[in-house]
CSV table of C-alpha atoms in Angstrom, one decimal:
chain,number,residue,atom,x,y,z
A,1,UNK,CA,-105.7,145.6,-164.4
A,2,UNK,CA,-107.7,142.5,-164.2
A,3,UNK,CA,-107.2,140.1,-167.0
A,4,UNK,CA,-110.4,138.0,-166.4
A,5,UNK,CA,-113.8,139.6,-165.6
A,6,UNK,CA,-117.5,138.8,-165.7
A,7,UNK,CA,-120.0,141.2,-167.4
A,8,UNK,CA,-122.6,141.1,-164.7
A,9,UNK,CA,-122.5,140.7,-161.0
A,10,UNK,CA,-125.7,139.2,-160.5
A,11,UNK,CA,-128.2,137.1,-162.7
A,12,UNK,CA,-131.8,136.1,-161.6
A,13,UNK,CA,-133.7,133.3,-163.4
A,14,UNK,CA,-136.7,131.1,-163.0
A,15,UNK,CA,-136.3,127.4,-162.3
A,16,UNK,CA,-136.3,125.5,-165.6
A,17,UNK,CA,-135.0,128.4,-167.7
A,18,UNK,CA,-131.6,128.3,-169.3
A,19,UNK,CA,-128.9,130.5,-167.7
A,20,UNK,CA,-125.9,132.2,-169.5
A,21,UNK,CA,-123.2,133.7,-167.6
A,22,UNK,CA,-120.6,135.7,-169.4
A,23,UNK,CA,-117.0,136.4,-168.9
A,24,UNK,CA,-114.3,138.7,-170.8
A,25,UNK,CA,-110.8,138.0,-170.7
A,26,UNK,CA,-107.7,140.0,-171.9
A,27,UNK,CA,-104.7,137.4,-171.8
A,28,UNK,CA,-104.7,135.6,-175.1
A,29,UNK,CA,-101.7,133.5,-173.9
A,30,UNK,CA,-103.9,131.6,-171.5
A,31,UNK,CA,-104.1,127.8,-172.6
A,32,UNK,CA,-107.0,126.9,-170.6
A,33,UNK,CA,-110.1,128.6,-169.5
A,34,UNK,CA,-112.2,127.3,-166.6
A,35,UNK,CA,-115.5,127.7,-164.7
A,36,UNK,CA,-116.0,127.3,-161.0
A,37,UNK,CA,-118.9,127.3,-158.9
A,38,UNK,CA,-118.8,128.6,-155.2
A,39,UNK,CA,-121.6,127.8,-152.7
A,40,UNK,CA,-122.1,129.9,-149.6
A,41,UNK,CA,-119.3,129.2,-147.0
A,42,UNK,CA,-117.4,126.9,-149.3
A,43,UNK,CA,-114.4,126.9,-151.5
A,44,UNK,CA,-114.9,127.1,-155.4
A,45,UNK,CA,-115.7,123.8,-157.1
A,46,UNK,CA,-114.6,123.1,-160.7
A,47,UNK,CA,-117.4,122.8,-163.2
A,48,UNK,CA,-115.8,122.6,-166.7
A,49,UNK,CA,-112.9,123.7,-168.8
A,50,UNK,CA,-112.1,124.4,-172.2
A,51,UNK,CA,-108.8,124.5,-174.1
A,52,UNK,CA,-107.8,127.7,-176.0
A,53,UNK,CA,-107.8,125.8,-179.3
A,54,UNK,CA,-111.5,124.8,-178.9
A,55,UNK,CA,-114.7,126.9,-179.2
A,56,UNK,CA,-117.2,124.6,-177.4
A,57,UNK,CA,-117.4,122.0,-174.8
A,58,UNK,CA,-120.4,120.3,-173.3
A,59,UNK,CA,-120.7,118.6,-169.9
A,60,UNK,CA,-123.8,117.5,-167.9
A,61,UNK,CA,-126.3,120.4,-168.3
A,62,UNK,CA,-123.5,122.9,-169.0
A,63,UNK,CA,-121.8,124.1,-172.1
A,64,UNK,CA,-118.8,126.5,-172.3
A,65,UNK,CA,-118.3,128.5,-175.2
A,66,UNK,CA,-115.1,130.4,-176.2
A,67,UNK,CA,-114.9,133.2,-178.7
A,68,UNK,CA,-111.2,134.0,-179.0
A,69,UNK,CA,-111.8,136.8,-181.6
A,70,UNK,CA,-113.7,139.0,-179.1
A,71,UNK,CA,-112.0,137.3,-176.0
A,72,UNK,CA,-115.3,136.1,-174.7
A,73,UNK,CA,-116.2,133.2,-172.6
A,74,UNK,CA,-119.7,132.0,-171.5
A,75,UNK,CA,-121.1,129.3,-169.4
A,76,UNK,CA,-124.7,128.0,-170.4
A,77,UNK,CA,-126.6,126.0,-167.8
A,78,UNK,CA,-129.7,124.1,-169.1
A,79,UNK,CA,-132.8,123.7,-167.1
A,80,UNK,CA,-131.5,125.8,-164.2
A,81,UNK,CA,-132.4,124.3,-160.8
A,82,UNK,CA,-132.4,125.9,-157.3
A,83,UNK,CA,-129.4,124.0,-156.4
A,84,UNK,CA,-127.6,126.1,-159.1
A,85,UNK,CA,-127.7,129.2,-157.1
A,86,UNK,CA,-124.3,130.1,-156.3
A,87,UNK,CA,-121.4,132.5,-157.4
A,88,UNK,CA,-119.8,131.4,-160.7
A,89,UNK,CA,-116.2,132.5,-161.6
A,90,UNK,CA,-114.3,132.1,-164.8
A,91,UNK,CA,-110.6,131.7,-164.5
A,92,UNK,CA,-107.8,131.4,-167.0
A,93,UNK,CA,-104.7,129.2,-166.4
A,94,UNK,CA,-101.6,131.2,-166.8
A,95,UNK,CA,-98.8,128.5,-167.0
A,96,UNK,CA,-98.7,127.4,-163.3
A,97,UNK,CA,-101.6,129.3,-161.5
A,98,UNK,CA,-105.2,130.2,-161.9
A,99,UNK,CA,-106.4,133.8,-162.4
A,100,UNK,CA,-110.0,134.3,-161.4
A,101,UNK,CA,-112.5,136.9,-162.4
A,102,UNK,CA,-114.8,138.8,-159.9
A,103,UNK,CA,-117.8,136.3,-160.3
A,104,UNK,CA,-121.6,136.4,-161.0
A,105,UNK,CA,-124.1,135.6,-158.4
A,106,UNK,CA,-126.9,133.3,-159.9
A,107,UNK,CA,-130.1,133.3,-158.2
A,108,UNK,CA,-132.8,130.7,-159.0
A,109,UNK,CA,-136.2,131.3,-158.1
A,110,UNK,CA,-138.9,128.4,-158.1
B,1,UNK,CA,-108.6,111.3,-148.0
B,2,UNK,CA,-108.9,114.7,-146.5
B,3,UNK,CA,-108.1,116.6,-149.7
B,4,UNK,CA,-107.0,120.2,-148.7
B,5,UNK,CA,-107.1,121.2,-145.0
B,6,UNK,CA,-106.7,124.7,-143.8
B,7,UNK,CA,-106.5,125.8,-140.2
B,8,UNK,CA,-107.6,127.7,-138.4
B,9,UNK,CA,-111.1,128.3,-139.9
B,10,UNK,CA,-111.6,131.6,-138.0
B,11,UNK,CA,-109.0,134.0,-136.6
B,12,UNK,CA,-109.0,137.6,-135.2
B,13,UNK,CA,-105.8,139.4,-134.9
B,14,UNK,CA,-104.8,142.8,-133.6
B,15,UNK,CA,-103.0,145.2,-136.0
B,16,UNK,CA,-99.3,144.5,-136.0
B,17,UNK,CA,-99.5,140.9,-134.9
B,18,UNK,CA,-98.1,138.0,-137.0
B,19,UNK,CA,-99.6,134.6,-137.6
B,20,UNK,CA,-99.4,131.6,-140.1
B,21,UNK,CA,-102.2,130.2,-141.9
B,22,UNK,CA,-101.8,126.4,-142.5
B,23,UNK,CA,-102.6,124.5,-145.6
B,24,UNK,CA,-102.0,120.8,-145.9
B,25,UNK,CA,-102.8,118.4,-148.8
B,26,UNK,CA,-102.8,114.6,-149.1
B,27,UNK,CA,-103.4,114.4,-152.8
B,28,UNK,CA,-99.8,114.5,-153.9
B,29,UNK,CA,-100.3,117.6,-156.0
B,30,UNK,CA,-97.4,119.5,-157.3
B,31,UNK,CA,-99.1,123.0,-157.5
B,32,UNK,CA,-100.4,124.9,-154.4
B,33,UNK,CA,-101.7,128.3,-154.3
B,34,UNK,CA,-103.1,131.0,-151.8
B,35,UNK,CA,-106.0,133.2,-152.7
B,36,UNK,CA,-107.8,136.0,-150.7
B,37,UNK,CA,-111.5,136.7,-151.3
B,38,UNK,CA,-113.1,140.1,-150.6
B,39,UNK,CA,-116.5,141.1,-151.5
B,40,UNK,CA,-116.9,142.1,-155.1
B,41,UNK,CA,-113.3,141.4,-155.8
B,42,UNK,CA,-113.4,137.6,-156.6
B,43,UNK,CA,-110.4,135.6,-155.8
B,44,UNK,CA,-106.9,137.1,-156.0
B,45,UNK,CA,-103.8,135.1,-156.3
B,46,UNK,CA,-101.3,135.9,-153.4
B,47,UNK,CA,-98.4,133.3,-153.8
B,48,UNK,CA,-98.2,130.0,-155.5
B,49,UNK,CA,-95.8,127.1,-155.8
B,50,UNK,CA,-94.9,124.6,-158.4
B,51,UNK,CA,-93.1,122.2,-156.1
B,52,UNK,CA,-91.1,121.8,-152.9
B,53,UNK,CA,-88.6,124.7,-152.6
B,54,UNK,CA,-90.1,126.8,-155.3
B,55,UNK,CA,-92.4,129.7,-154.8
B,56,UNK,CA,-93.5,132.8,-156.7
B,57,UNK,CA,-95.6,135.8,-156.3
B,58,UNK,CA,-99.1,136.2,-157.6
B,59,UNK,CA,-101.3,139.3,-158.0
B,60,UNK,CA,-101.2,140.6,-154.3
B,61,UNK,CA,-98.1,139.4,-152.6
B,62,UNK,CA,-97.3,142.3,-150.3
B,63,UNK,CA,-97.5,141.6,-146.7
B,64,UNK,CA,-97.4,137.8,-147.0
B,65,UNK,CA,-94.6,135.3,-147.0
B,66,UNK,CA,-94.8,131.6,-148.1
B,67,UNK,CA,-92.5,128.6,-148.1
B,68,UNK,CA,-92.8,125.2,-149.5
B,69,UNK,CA,-90.5,122.7,-147.7
B,70,UNK,CA,-92.6,119.7,-148.4
B,71,UNK,CA,-95.1,118.6,-151.1
B,72,UNK,CA,-97.9,118.5,-148.6
B,73,UNK,CA,-97.6,121.8,-146.8
B,74,UNK,CA,-97.9,125.5,-147.9
B,75,UNK,CA,-98.1,127.8,-145.0
B,76,UNK,CA,-98.9,131.5,-145.5
B,77,UNK,CA,-97.5,134.1,-143.1
B,78,UNK,CA,-98.8,137.4,-142.3
B,79,UNK,CA,-95.7,139.3,-141.0
B,80,UNK,CA,-97.6,142.4,-139.5
B,81,UNK,CA,-101.3,142.2,-139.8
B,82,UNK,CA,-103.1,145.3,-141.2
B,83,UNK,CA,-107.0,145.8,-141.3
B,84,UNK,CA,-106.7,145.6,-145.2
B,85,UNK,CA,-105.7,142.0,-144.7
B,86,UNK,CA,-109.1,141.3,-143.4
B,87,UNK,CA,-110.4,138.7,-145.8
B,88,UNK,CA,-111.3,135.0,-146.5
B,89,UNK,CA,-108.2,133.1,-147.5
B,90,UNK,CA,-108.4,129.8,-149.5
B,91,UNK,CA,-105.6,127.4,-150.3
B,92,UNK,CA,-105.8,125.5,-153.5
B,93,UNK,CA,-104.0,122.7,-155.2
B,94,UNK,CA,-103.8,121.5,-158.8
B,95,UNK,CA,-102.2,118.2,-159.7
B,96,UNK,CA,-99.5,119.6,-162.0
B,97,UNK,CA,-98.6,121.2,-165.4
B,98,UNK,CA,-101.6,119.5,-167.3
B,99,UNK,CA,-104.1,120.1,-164.6
B,100,UNK,CA,-107.0,122.7,-164.6
B,101,UNK,CA,-109.2,121.5,-161.7
B,102,UNK,CA,-108.2,123.2,-158.5
B,103,UNK,CA,-109.1,121.8,-155.3
B,104,UNK,CA,-109.8,124.2,-152.5
B,105,UNK,CA,-109.9,124.1,-148.7
B,106,UNK,CA,-112.7,125.4,-146.8
B,107,UNK,CA,-111.2,128.7,-146.1
B,108,UNK,CA,-109.9,130.8,-143.2
B,109,UNK,CA,-111.9,133.9,-142.3
B,110,UNK,CA,-109.4,136.3,-140.8
B,111,UNK,CA,-110.4,139.6,-139.2
B,112,UNK,CA,-107.6,142.2,-138.3
B,113,UNK,CA,-108.9,144.8,-135.7
């Protein structure tokens, strides 16, 4: 079975709203969890990561939360913009390679 | 710096044909991986390498071979193409054991008819 997955395949928000994208994982041995953004026709791009011994990490307009008790990871995007429209993947690092979830498509309307 | 370069960008194969997808990187990264991306399936790991001469299987290795003779190159070979291998293929690199940021190529869109 899949060890990393996202709860919802699609999410639609209005410009300026905050977006929350969720992910459930099953491999407790992963040392890092990472979020990627993929725009149409391109390869995924790194957004932010969080080490497994942390529960929160903030970047520019993004925050990642890790709840190891329920094996849940989320990406919060503040003041969502049309340029944030993309597919978002969570991934976990299993020693030497990244394992990706299925992705959530974020659509931002203005 | 070119980063991660994949060739070709598009390819159509007939069932049973073989071909090699090329991946080259100029970032001197130790780790390289191949993924396939299918609608609704996310990215699935095919094979990966932690350095020259070392390769290992990922989640979906059947029907694919890899080799890593140099740090820079990590080709993916389809031995006998099948329609189920129609997909978009991505090559990615990570700097090394402490890296979490993967750098991806632009992808190869492969269609097997």
